[in-house]
Amino acid sequence: QPFKQVLPDLADTRLTEVIYQAVDEKMSSIISAYLNRSLLPLYPSINHQLKQMDFMRQMVQVTAISDEQGKHYAMLQISDMTNALAKDAQLVEQTQTLLQLNEMDDLTAVAHRKKFDAVLDEEFKRAQRANTALVIGFVEIDHFGLFNDHYGKNYGDKCLAEVAASFEYALNRSTDLIGRYSEQVFGFIMPCTTFDGAVSVAETIREGVSDLQLRHETSTVAGHVTVSAGFATVHPTLSTQLDALIESAEFALAQAKQAGGNKAMIYAIYYGY
C-alpha cells in the first residue's frame, strides 16, 4: 500500500519526503532524533506505553534499494534513541546545575561577586540600548562586626544565610538578581524597575529582615538584626557611566547607615529627563 495511505498523519512530514526521495531519486538519508520529534507511532516498551503513552524517540535511516527487476524501494531502519536522549538530557541538566553552583556563594546561595559584576555590566548595557530603567541596590547588615564578635563566626554565618534567604520574598522576577557583594553587603539588580518599584523592594527587604527577629544584643539600632539599604535608579543614556550608578547606590547606603541604620534610601539619577 502507499505509505501515505498507511500513515496519513505523516503525509506532510520530513519522513515521507525522504522516503519518496529514496524511491524516486535513489537518495538515502538519516533523520536525527535530536532535531526531529518522534516520527512513527512506536513505543520503547509496553510498560512505557501503559505509563505515559510517549512515543519512542527515533533515529530513522532511509536507504534507497532496488530489486533485480530494477524496481526501487526505501528501506527504513529505526533506532530507539529514547534512553540515549534521556541520558543526554540528564547530563545537560547536571551540567547546568554545576554551572549554577559555580556562580553561587556557598554560604548564602546567592550569586557570588564575579557573577554579580558580570550581570550588572550586561544589564546596564542592555538598559542603554533599549532605553529602559535600571535599579541597583546594596543592603548591609547593621553592625555585623559586633554580631560576629559577640556570637562567633558560626552564628554569623547562620545569620548571613537566613538574611539572604529572606530576600527571596522581596524579589519575584526571574530577571532580578541578588549577589553577595562583600562579607555583610548584598547587591541587587532589577532591570526595568521604576523609582516606586525600588522604594517598595527596599522597604520589603528591610522589613523582612527585621521580621526575622534574629537576636543582636550588641546592636545600637535594635535588639535584633536589621539592615540598611541604599538603592539607585537610572534611565541610562549612551553617555551614562556604570560607575556613577554604583557610586549613587553606595552613597545611598552610607546615608541610610548615617541616619541610624534600619533605613532605606533611594536616589534617582536623571539625565535630561
mmCIF file with all atom_site columns, C-alpha atoms in Angstrom, residues 29-232:
data_model
loop_
_atom_site.group_PDB
_atom_site.id
_atom_site.type_symbol
_atom_site.label_atom_id
_atom_site.label_alt_id
_atom_site.label_comp_id
_atom_site.label_asym_id
_atom_site.label_entity_id
_atom_site.label_seq_id
_atom_site.pdbx_PDB_ins_code
_atom_site.Cartn_x
_atom_site.Cartn_y
_atom_site.Cartn_z
_atom_site.occupancy
_atom_site.B_iso_or_equiv
_atom_site.pdbx_formal_charge
_atom_site.auth_seq_id
_atom_site.auth_comp_id
_atom_site.auth_asym_id
_atom_site.auth_atom_id
_atom_site.pdbx_PDB_model_num
ATOM 1   C CA . SER A 1 29  ? 19.057 9.952  4.316   1.00 0.00 ? 29  SER A CA 1
ATOM 2   C CA . ILE A 1 30  ? 19.233 9.882  8.084   1.00 0.00 ? 30  ILE A CA 1
ATOM 3   C CA . ILE A 1 31  ? 16.671 11.695 10.236  1.00 0.00 ? 31  ILE A CA 1
ATOM 4   C CA . SER A 1 32  ? 18.167 12.616 13.583  1.00 0.00 ? 32  SER A CA 1
ATOM 5   C CA . ALA A 1 33  ? 16.270 12.074 16.833  1.00 0.00 ? 33  ALA A CA 1
ATOM 6   C CA . TYR A 1 34  ? 17.922 15.219 18.200  1.00 0.00 ? 34  TYR A CA 1
ATOM 7   C CA . LEU A 1 35  ? 16.400 17.510 15.577  1.00 0.00 ? 35  LEU A CA 1
ATOM 8   C CA . ASN A 1 36  ? 13.016 15.891 14.948  1.00 0.00 ? 36  ASN A CA 1
ATOM 9   C CA . ARG A 1 37  ? 10.086 14.798 17.043  1.00 0.00 ? 37  ARG A CA 1
ATOM 10  C CA . SER A 1 38  ? 9.043  11.146 17.183  1.00 0.00 ? 38  SER A CA 1
ATOM 11  C CA . LEU A 1 39  ? 8.183  10.129 13.627  1.00 0.00 ? 39  LEU A CA 1
ATOM 12  C CA . LEU A 1 40  ? 6.427  6.769  13.777  1.00 0.00 ? 40  LEU A CA 1
ATOM 13  C CA . PRO A 1 41  ? 3.826  5.640  16.360  1.00 0.00 ? 41  PRO A CA 1
ATOM 14  C CA . LEU A 1 42  ? 6.206  3.289  18.152  1.00 0.00 ? 42  LEU A CA 1
ATOM 15  C CA . TYR A 1 43  ? 6.817  2.894  21.869  1.00 0.00 ? 43  TYR A CA 1
ATOM 16  C CA . PRO A 1 44  ? 10.028 1.983  23.736  1.00 0.00 ? 44  PRO A CA 1
ATOM 17  C CA . SER A 1 45  ? 8.204  -0.790 25.640  1.00 0.00 ? 45  SER A CA 1
ATOM 18  C CA . ILE A 1 46  ? 4.738  -1.961 26.651  1.00 0.00 ? 46  ILE A CA 1
ATOM 19  C CA . ASN A 1 47  ? 5.258  -0.736 30.211  1.00 0.00 ? 47  ASN A CA 1
ATOM 20  C CA . HIS A 1 48  ? 6.307  2.663  28.936  1.00 0.00 ? 48  HIS A CA 1
ATOM 21  C CA . GLN A 1 49  ? 3.215  2.753  26.727  1.00 0.00 ? 49  GLN A CA 1
ATOM 22  C CA . LEU A 1 50  ? 0.899  1.979  29.636  1.00 0.00 ? 50  LEU A CA 1
ATOM 23  C CA . LYS A 1 51  ? 2.508  4.565  31.913  1.00 0.00 ? 51  LYS A CA 1
ATOM 24  C CA . GLN A 1 52  ? 2.971  7.634  29.769  1.00 0.00 ? 52  GLN A CA 1
ATOM 25  C CA . MET A 1 53  ? 1.969  6.929  26.168  1.00 0.00 ? 53  MET A CA 1
ATOM 26  C CA . ASP A 1 54  ? 5.107  8.724  24.977  1.00 0.00 ? 54  ASP A CA 1
ATOM 27  C CA . PHE A 1 55  ? 6.392  7.718  21.565  1.00 0.00 ? 55  PHE A CA 1
ATOM 28  C CA . MET A 1 56  ? 9.831  6.250  21.127  1.00 0.00 ? 56  MET A CA 1
ATOM 29  C CA . ARG A 1 57  ? 12.476 8.856  20.285  1.00 0.00 ? 57  ARG A CA 1
ATOM 30  C CA . GLN A 1 58  ? 13.658 7.617  16.941  1.00 0.00 ? 58  GLN A CA 1
ATOM 31  C CA . MET A 1 59  ? 16.583 7.945  14.607  1.00 0.00 ? 59  MET A CA 1
ATOM 32  C CA . VAL A 1 60  ? 15.469 6.795  11.153  1.00 0.00 ? 60  VAL A CA 1
ATOM 33  C CA . GLN A 1 61  ? 17.870 5.764  8.414   1.00 0.00 ? 61  GLN A CA 1
ATOM 34  C CA . VAL A 1 62  ? 16.206 5.659  4.986   1.00 0.00 ? 62  VAL A CA 1
ATOM 35  C CA . THR A 1 63  ? 18.173 3.677  2.396   1.00 0.00 ? 63  THR A CA 1
ATOM 36  C CA . ALA A 1 64  ? 17.420 3.531  -1.318  1.00 0.00 ? 64  ALA A CA 1
ATOM 37  C CA . ILE A 1 65  ? 17.426 -0.085 -2.645  1.00 0.00 ? 65  ILE A CA 1
ATOM 38  C CA . SER A 1 66  ? 16.430 -1.807 -5.902  1.00 0.00 ? 66  SER A CA 1
ATOM 39  C CA . ASP A 1 67  ? 15.403 -5.360 -6.758  1.00 0.00 ? 67  ASP A CA 1
ATOM 40  C CA . GLU A 1 68  ? 16.533 -7.499 -9.707  1.00 0.00 ? 68  GLU A CA 1
ATOM 41  C CA . GLN A 1 69  ? 13.772 -6.086 -11.879 1.00 0.00 ? 69  GLN A CA 1
ATOM 42  C CA . GLY A 1 70  ? 15.011 -2.562 -11.260 1.00 0.00 ? 70  GLY A CA 1
ATOM 43  C CA . LYS A 1 71  ? 12.076 -1.563 -9.043  1.00 0.00 ? 71  LYS A CA 1
ATOM 44  C CA . HIS A 1 72  ? 13.025 0.992  -6.392  1.00 0.00 ? 72  HIS A CA 1
ATOM 45  C CA . TYR A 1 73  ? 12.221 0.834  -2.683  1.00 0.00 ? 73  TYR A CA 1
ATOM 46  C CA . ALA A 1 74  ? 13.005 2.638  0.529   1.00 0.00 ? 74  ALA A CA 1
ATOM 47  C CA . MET A 1 75  ? 14.232 0.584  3.489   1.00 0.00 ? 75  MET A CA 1
ATOM 48  C CA . LEU A 1 76  ? 13.662 2.137  6.934   1.00 0.00 ? 76  LEU A CA 1
ATOM 49  C CA . GLN A 1 77  ? 15.975 1.264  9.805   1.00 0.00 ? 77  GLN A CA 1
ATOM 50  C CA . ILE A 1 78  ? 14.647 2.670  13.106  1.00 0.00 ? 78  ILE A CA 1
ATOM 51  C CA . SER A 1 79  ? 16.889 3.039  16.149  1.00 0.00 ? 79  SER A CA 1
ATOM 52  C CA . ASP A 1 80  ? 15.383 3.565  19.602  1.00 0.00 ? 80  ASP A CA 1
ATOM 53  C CA . MET A 1 81  ? 17.125 6.674  20.985  1.00 0.00 ? 81  MET A CA 1
ATOM 54  C CA . THR A 1 82  ? 14.827 7.152  23.989  1.00 0.00 ? 82  THR A CA 1
ATOM 55  C CA . ASN A 1 83  ? 17.329 6.143  26.652  1.00 0.00 ? 83  ASN A CA 1
ATOM 56  C CA . ALA A 1 84  ? 20.244 7.880  24.941  1.00 0.00 ? 84  ALA A CA 1
ATOM 57  C CA . LEU A 1 85  ? 18.348 11.172 24.697  1.00 0.00 ? 85  LEU A CA 1
ATOM 58  C CA . ALA A 1 86  ? 17.154 10.843 28.292  1.00 0.00 ? 86  ALA A CA 1
ATOM 59  C CA . LYS A 1 87  ? 20.754 10.391 29.436  1.00 0.00 ? 87  LYS A CA 1
ATOM 60  C CA . ASP A 1 88  ? 21.838 13.360 27.346  1.00 0.00 ? 88  ASP A CA 1
ATOM 61  C CA . ALA A 1 89  ? 19.090 15.496 28.877  1.00 0.00 ? 89  ALA A CA 1
ATOM 62  C CA . GLN A 1 90  ? 20.180 14.385 32.344  1.00 0.00 ? 90  GLN A CA 1
ATOM 63  C CA . LEU A 1 91  ? 23.788 15.292 31.581  1.00 0.00 ? 91  LEU A CA 1
ATOM 64  C CA . VAL A 1 92  ? 22.721 18.711 30.302  1.00 0.00 ? 92  VAL A CA 1
ATOM 65  C CA . GLU A 1 93  ? 20.689 19.281 33.468  1.00 0.00 ? 93  GLU A CA 1
ATOM 66  C CA . GLN A 1 94  ? 23.589 18.207 35.664  1.00 0.00 ? 94  GLN A CA 1
ATOM 67  C CA . THR A 1 95  ? 25.956 20.468 33.737  1.00 0.00 ? 95  THR A CA 1
ATOM 68  C CA . GLN A 1 96  ? 23.605 23.418 34.113  1.00 0.00 ? 96  GLN A CA 1
ATOM 69  C CA . THR A 1 97  ? 23.303 22.702 37.834  1.00 0.00 ? 97  THR A CA 1
ATOM 70  C CA . LEU A 1 98  ? 27.086 22.617 38.213  1.00 0.00 ? 98  LEU A CA 1
ATOM 71  C CA . LEU A 1 99  ? 27.420 25.872 36.282  1.00 0.00 ? 99  LEU A CA 1
ATOM 72  C CA . GLN A 1 100 ? 24.835 27.493 38.520  1.00 0.00 ? 100 GLN A CA 1
ATOM 73  C CA . LEU A 1 101 ? 26.588 26.202 41.637  1.00 0.00 ? 101 LEU A CA 1
ATOM 74  C CA . ASN A 1 102 ? 29.879 27.608 40.363  1.00 0.00 ? 102 ASN A CA 1
ATOM 75  C CA . GLU A 1 103 ? 28.190 31.015 40.120  1.00 0.00 ? 103 GLU A CA 1
ATOM 76  C CA . MET A 1 104 ? 26.774 30.928 43.644  1.00 0.00 ? 104 MET A CA 1
ATOM 77  C CA . ASP A 1 105 ? 28.144 31.909 47.011  1.00 0.00 ? 105 ASP A CA 1
ATOM 78  C CA . ASP A 1 106 ? 28.482 28.692 49.025  1.00 0.00 ? 106 ASP A CA 1
ATOM 79  C CA . LEU A 1 107 ? 27.219 30.184 52.279  1.00 0.00 ? 107 LEU A CA 1
ATOM 80  C CA . THR A 1 108 ? 24.259 32.303 51.203  1.00 0.00 ? 108 THR A CA 1
ATOM 81  C CA . ALA A 1 109 ? 23.202 30.545 47.965  1.00 0.00 ? 109 ALA A CA 1
ATOM 82  C CA . VAL A 1 110 ? 23.034 33.843 46.065  1.00 0.00 ? 110 VAL A CA 1
ATOM 83  C CA . ALA A 1 111 ? 25.287 34.882 43.192  1.00 0.00 ? 111 ALA A CA 1
ATOM 84  C CA . HIS A 1 112 ? 28.920 35.487 44.064  1.00 0.00 ? 112 HIS A CA 1
ATOM 85  C CA . ARG A 1 113 ? 30.640 38.803 43.381  1.00 0.00 ? 113 ARG A CA 1
ATOM 86  C CA . LYS A 1 114 ? 32.084 37.843 39.996  1.00 0.00 ? 114 LYS A CA 1
ATOM 87  C CA . LYS A 1 115 ? 28.667 36.735 38.723  1.00 0.00 ? 115 LYS A CA 1
ATOM 88  C CA . PHE A 1 116 ? 27.036 39.874 40.134  1.00 0.00 ? 116 PHE A CA 1
ATOM 89  C CA . ASP A 1 117 ? 29.523 42.174 38.387  1.00 0.00 ? 117 ASP A CA 1
ATOM 90  C CA . ALA A 1 118 ? 29.103 40.361 35.074  1.00 0.00 ? 118 ALA A CA 1
ATOM 91  C CA . VAL A 1 119 ? 25.302 40.542 35.163  1.00 0.00 ? 119 VAL A CA 1
ATOM 92  C CA . LEU A 1 120 ? 25.370 44.192 36.238  1.00 0.00 ? 120 LEU A CA 1
ATOM 93  C CA . ASP A 1 121 ? 27.570 45.109 33.286  1.00 0.00 ? 121 ASP A CA 1
ATOM 94  C CA . GLU A 1 122 ? 25.303 43.161 30.912  1.00 0.00 ? 122 GLU A CA 1
ATOM 95  C CA . GLU A 1 123 ? 22.080 44.670 32.269  1.00 0.00 ? 123 GLU A CA 1
ATOM 96  C CA . PHE A 1 124 ? 23.484 48.200 32.212  1.00 0.00 ? 124 PHE A CA 1
ATOM 97  C CA . LYS A 1 125 ? 24.414 47.869 28.542  1.00 0.00 ? 125 LYS A CA 1
ATOM 98  C CA . ARG A 1 126 ? 21.002 46.369 27.771  1.00 0.00 ? 126 ARG A CA 1
ATOM 99  C CA . ALA A 1 127 ? 19.265 49.284 29.512  1.00 0.00 ? 127 ALA A CA 1
ATOM 100 C CA . GLN A 1 128 ? 21.349 51.716 27.458  1.00 0.00 ? 128 GLN A CA 1
ATOM 101 C CA . ARG A 1 129 ? 20.454 50.029 24.185  1.00 0.00 ? 129 ARG A CA 1
ATOM 102 C CA . ALA A 1 130 ? 16.758 49.577 24.986  1.00 0.00 ? 130 ALA A CA 1
ATOM 103 C CA . ASN A 1 131 ? 16.356 52.943 26.728  1.00 0.00 ? 131 ASN A CA 1
ATOM 104 C CA . THR A 1 132 ? 14.851 51.297 29.826  1.00 0.00 ? 132 THR A CA 1
ATOM 105 C CA . ALA A 1 133 ? 15.235 51.908 33.548  1.00 0.00 ? 133 ALA A CA 1
ATOM 106 C CA . LEU A 1 134 ? 17.647 50.020 35.787  1.00 0.00 ? 134 LEU A CA 1
ATOM 107 C CA . VAL A 1 135 ? 17.810 49.818 39.575  1.00 0.00 ? 135 VAL A CA 1
ATOM 108 C CA . ILE A 1 136 ? 20.704 48.545 41.645  1.00 0.00 ? 136 ILE A CA 1
ATOM 109 C CA . GLY A 1 137 ? 20.970 48.438 45.395  1.00 0.00 ? 137 GLY A CA 1
ATOM 110 C CA . PHE A 1 138 ? 23.195 47.494 48.288  1.00 0.00 ? 138 PHE A CA 1
ATOM 111 C CA . VAL A 1 139 ? 21.929 46.098 51.586  1.00 0.00 ? 139 VAL A CA 1
ATOM 112 C CA . GLU A 1 140 ? 24.214 45.815 54.613  1.00 0.00 ? 140 GLU A CA 1
ATOM 113 C CA . ILE A 1 141 ? 23.591 44.097 57.926  1.00 0.00 ? 141 ILE A CA 1
ATOM 114 C CA . ASP A 1 142 ? 23.838 46.740 60.632  1.00 0.00 ? 142 ASP A CA 1
ATOM 115 C CA . HIS A 1 143 ? 26.804 46.276 62.995  1.00 0.00 ? 143 HIS A CA 1
ATOM 116 C CA . PHE A 1 144 ? 27.586 42.810 61.657  1.00 0.00 ? 144 PHE A CA 1
ATOM 117 C CA . GLY A 1 145 ? 31.148 43.036 63.009  1.00 0.00 ? 145 GLY A CA 1
ATOM 118 C CA . LEU A 1 146 ? 29.768 43.378 66.534  1.00 0.00 ? 146 LEU A CA 1
ATOM 119 C CA . PHE A 1 147 ? 27.448 40.439 65.892  1.00 0.00 ? 147 PHE A CA 1
ATOM 120 C CA . ASN A 1 148 ? 30.365 38.217 64.861  1.00 0.00 ? 148 ASN A CA 1
ATOM 121 C CA . ASP A 1 149 ? 32.480 39.327 67.818  1.00 0.00 ? 149 ASP A CA 1
ATOM 122 C CA . HIS A 1 150 ? 29.678 38.638 70.294  1.00 0.00 ? 150 HIS A CA 1
ATOM 123 C CA . TYR A 1 151 ? 28.140 35.423 68.934  1.00 0.00 ? 151 TYR A CA 1
ATOM 124 C CA . GLY A 1 152 ? 31.041 33.916 66.979  1.00 0.00 ? 152 GLY A CA 1
ATOM 125 C CA . LYS A 1 153 ? 31.591 33.145 63.324  1.00 0.00 ? 153 LYS A CA 1
ATOM 126 C CA . ASN A 1 154 ? 29.282 30.119 63.207  1.00 0.00 ? 154 ASN A CA 1
ATOM 127 C CA . TYR A 1 155 ? 26.306 32.186 64.289  1.00 0.00 ? 155 TYR A CA 1
ATOM 128 C CA . GLY A 1 156 ? 27.483 34.952 61.982  1.00 0.00 ? 156 GLY A CA 1
ATOM 129 C CA . ASP A 1 157 ? 27.374 32.570 59.013  1.00 0.00 ? 157 ASP A CA 1
ATOM 130 C CA . LYS A 1 158 ? 23.923 31.385 60.045  1.00 0.00 ? 158 LYS A CA 1
ATOM 131 C CA . CYS A 1 159 ? 22.757 34.993 60.266  1.00 0.00 ? 159 CYS A CA 1
ATOM 132 C CA . LEU A 1 160 ? 24.048 35.735 56.759  1.00 0.00 ? 160 LEU A CA 1
ATOM 133 C CA . ALA A 1 161 ? 22.297 32.684 55.323  1.00 0.00 ? 161 ALA A CA 1
ATOM 134 C CA . GLU A 1 162 ? 18.950 33.499 56.974  1.00 0.00 ? 162 GLU A CA 1
ATOM 135 C CA . VAL A 1 163 ? 19.097 37.144 55.934  1.00 0.00 ? 163 VAL A CA 1
ATOM 136 C CA . ALA A 1 164 ? 19.894 36.160 52.329  1.00 0.00 ? 164 ALA A CA 1
ATOM 137 C CA . ALA A 1 165 ? 17.005 33.667 52.298  1.00 0.00 ? 165 ALA A CA 1
ATOM 138 C CA . SER A 1 166 ? 14.584 36.401 53.380  1.00 0.00 ? 166 SER A CA 1
ATOM 139 C CA . PHE A 1 167 ? 15.381 38.426 50.255  1.00 0.00 ? 167 PHE A CA 1
ATOM 140 C CA . GLU A 1 168 ? 13.537 35.933 48.058  1.00 0.00 ? 168 GLU A CA 1
ATOM 141 C CA . TYR A 1 169 ? 10.219 37.285 49.342  1.00 0.00 ? 169 TYR A CA 1
ATOM 142 C CA . ALA A 1 170 ? 11.089 40.758 48.068  1.00 0.00 ? 170 ALA A CA 1
ATOM 143 C CA . LEU A 1 171 ? 12.097 39.757 44.534  1.00 0.00 ? 171 LEU A CA 1
ATOM 144 C CA . ASN A 1 172 ? 9.888  37.532 42.421  1.00 0.00 ? 172 ASN A CA 1
ATOM 145 C CA . ARG A 1 173 ? 11.058 38.161 38.841  1.00 0.00 ? 173 ARG A CA 1
ATOM 146 C CA . SER A 1 174 ? 13.477 35.875 37.046  1.00 0.00 ? 174 SER A CA 1
ATOM 147 C CA . THR A 1 175 ? 15.284 38.921 35.642  1.00 0.00 ? 175 THR A CA 1
ATOM 148 C CA . ASP A 1 176 ? 16.211 40.213 39.107  1.00 0.00 ? 176 ASP A CA 1
ATOM 149 C CA . LEU A 1 177 ? 19.464 39.122 40.712  1.00 0.00 ? 177 LEU A CA 1
ATOM 150 C CA . ILE A 1 178 ? 20.800 39.024 44.265  1.00 0.00 ? 178 ILE A CA 1
ATOM 151 C CA . GLY A 1 179 ? 24.525 38.725 44.869  1.00 0.00 ? 179 GLY A CA 1
ATOM 152 C CA . ARG A 1 180 ? 26.903 38.728 47.800  1.00 0.00 ? 180 ARG A CA 1
ATOM 153 C CA . TYR A 1 181 ? 28.812 41.951 47.220  1.00 0.00 ? 181 TYR A CA 1
ATOM 154 C CA . SER A 1 182 ? 31.108 41.688 50.254  1.00 0.00 ? 182 SER A CA 1
ATOM 155 C CA . GLU A 1 183 ? 31.085 39.942 53.630  1.00 0.00 ? 183 GLU A CA 1
ATOM 156 C CA . GLN A 1 184 ? 27.912 41.541 55.008  1.00 0.00 ? 184 GLN A CA 1
ATOM 157 C CA . VAL A 1 185 ? 26.741 43.520 51.961  1.00 0.00 ? 185 VAL A CA 1
ATOM 158 C CA . PHE A 1 186 ? 24.341 42.140 49.353  1.00 0.00 ? 186 PHE A CA 1
ATOM 159 C CA . GLY A 1 187 ? 23.819 43.602 45.902  1.00 0.00 ? 187 GLY A CA 1
ATOM 160 C CA . PHE A 1 188 ? 20.580 43.776 43.932  1.00 0.00 ? 188 PHE A CA 1
ATOM 161 C CA . ILE A 1 189 ? 19.999 44.211 40.197  1.00 0.00 ? 189 ILE A CA 1
ATOM 162 C CA . MET A 1 190 ? 16.474 44.995 38.986  1.00 0.00 ? 190 MET A CA 1
ATOM 163 C CA . PRO A 1 191 ? 16.021 45.733 35.277  1.00 0.00 ? 191 PRO A CA 1
ATOM 164 C CA . CYS A 1 192 ? 13.008 47.705 34.031  1.00 0.00 ? 192 CYS A CA 1
ATOM 165 C CA . THR A 1 193 ? 12.118 48.904 37.526  1.00 0.00 ? 193 THR A CA 1
ATOM 166 C CA . THR A 1 194 ? 10.635 52.293 38.384  1.00 0.00 ? 194 THR A CA 1
ATOM 167 C CA . PHE A 1 195 ? 11.575 54.546 41.292  1.00 0.00 ? 195 PHE A CA 1
ATOM 168 C CA . ASP A 1 196 ? 8.400  53.494 43.121  1.00 0.00 ? 196 ASP A CA 1
ATOM 169 C CA . GLY A 1 197 ? 9.289  49.870 42.498  1.00 0.00 ? 197 GLY A CA 1
ATOM 170 C CA . ALA A 1 198 ? 12.727 50.431 44.022  1.00 0.00 ? 198 ALA A CA 1
ATOM 171 C CA . VAL A 1 199 ? 11.134 52.032 47.104  1.00 0.00 ? 199 VAL A CA 1
ATOM 172 C CA . SER A 1 200 ? 8.758  49.092 47.511  1.00 0.00 ? 200 SER A CA 1
ATOM 173 C CA . VAL A 1 201 ? 11.506 46.453 47.176  1.00 0.00 ? 201 VAL A CA 1
ATOM 174 C CA . ALA A 1 202 ? 13.884 48.277 49.525  1.00 0.00 ? 202 ALA A CA 1
ATOM 175 C CA . GLU A 1 203 ? 11.213 48.584 52.224  1.00 0.00 ? 203 GLU A CA 1
ATOM 176 C CA . THR A 1 204 ? 10.142 44.968 51.784  1.00 0.00 ? 204 THR A CA 1
ATOM 177 C CA . ILE A 1 205 ? 13.750 43.852 52.215  1.00 0.00 ? 205 ILE A CA 1
ATOM 178 C CA . ARG A 1 206 ? 14.278 45.996 55.309  1.00 0.00 ? 206 ARG A CA 1
ATOM 179 C CA . GLU A 1 207 ? 11.028 44.879 56.941  1.00 0.00 ? 207 GLU A CA 1
ATOM 180 C CA . GLY A 1 208 ? 11.609 41.243 56.006  1.00 0.00 ? 208 GLY A CA 1
ATOM 181 C CA . VAL A 1 209 ? 14.965 41.113 57.794  1.00 0.00 ? 209 VAL A CA 1
ATOM 182 C CA . SER A 1 210 ? 13.549 42.893 60.832  1.00 0.00 ? 210 SER A CA 1
ATOM 183 C CA . ASP A 1 211 ? 10.677 40.396 60.966  1.00 0.00 ? 211 ASP A CA 1
ATOM 184 C CA . LEU A 1 212 ? 13.180 37.544 61.340  1.00 0.00 ? 212 LEU A CA 1
ATOM 185 C CA . GLN A 1 213 ? 13.800 38.795 64.883  1.00 0.00 ? 213 GLN A CA 1
ATOM 186 C CA . LEU A 1 214 ? 17.339 37.404 64.968  1.00 0.00 ? 214 LEU A CA 1
ATOM 187 C CA . ARG A 1 215 ? 18.753 38.466 68.327  1.00 0.00 ? 215 ARG A CA 1
ATOM 188 C CA . HIS A 1 216 ? 21.519 41.088 68.178  1.00 0.00 ? 216 HIS A CA 1
ATOM 189 C CA . GLU A 1 217 ? 22.254 42.285 71.706  1.00 0.00 ? 217 GLU A CA 1
ATOM 190 C CA . THR A 1 218 ? 25.242 44.427 70.743  1.00 0.00 ? 218 THR A CA 1
ATOM 191 C CA . SER A 1 219 ? 23.446 46.409 68.043  1.00 0.00 ? 219 SER A CA 1
ATOM 192 C CA . THR A 1 220 ? 22.848 50.102 68.691  1.00 0.00 ? 220 THR A CA 1
ATOM 193 C CA . VAL A 1 221 ? 19.911 50.026 66.258  1.00 0.00 ? 221 VAL A CA 1
ATOM 194 C CA . ALA A 1 222 ? 17.646 47.416 67.804  1.00 0.00 ? 222 ALA A CA 1
ATOM 195 C CA . GLY A 1 223 ? 17.773 44.253 69.879  1.00 0.00 ? 223 GLY A CA 1
ATOM 196 C CA . HIS A 1 224 ? 17.576 42.178 66.705  1.00 0.00 ? 224 HIS A CA 1
ATOM 197 C CA . VAL A 1 225 ? 19.321 42.040 63.335  1.00 0.00 ? 225 VAL A CA 1
ATOM 198 C CA . THR A 1 226 ? 18.454 44.901 60.968  1.00 0.00 ? 226 THR A CA 1
ATOM 199 C CA . VAL A 1 227 ? 19.743 46.106 57.615  1.00 0.00 ? 227 VAL A CA 1
ATOM 200 C CA . SER A 1 228 ? 20.405 49.408 55.919  1.00 0.00 ? 228 SER A CA 1
ATOM 201 C CA . ALA A 1 229 ? 19.550 49.691 52.224  1.00 0.00 ? 229 ALA A CA 1
ATOM 202 C CA . GLY A 1 230 ? 20.776 52.056 49.541  1.00 0.00 ? 230 GLY A CA 1
ATOM 203 C CA . PHE A 1 231 ? 19.247 51.909 46.070  1.00 0.00 ? 231 PHE A CA 1
ATOM 204 C CA . ALA A 1 232 ? 19.750 53.981 42.932  1.00 0.00 ? 232 ALA A CA 1
#
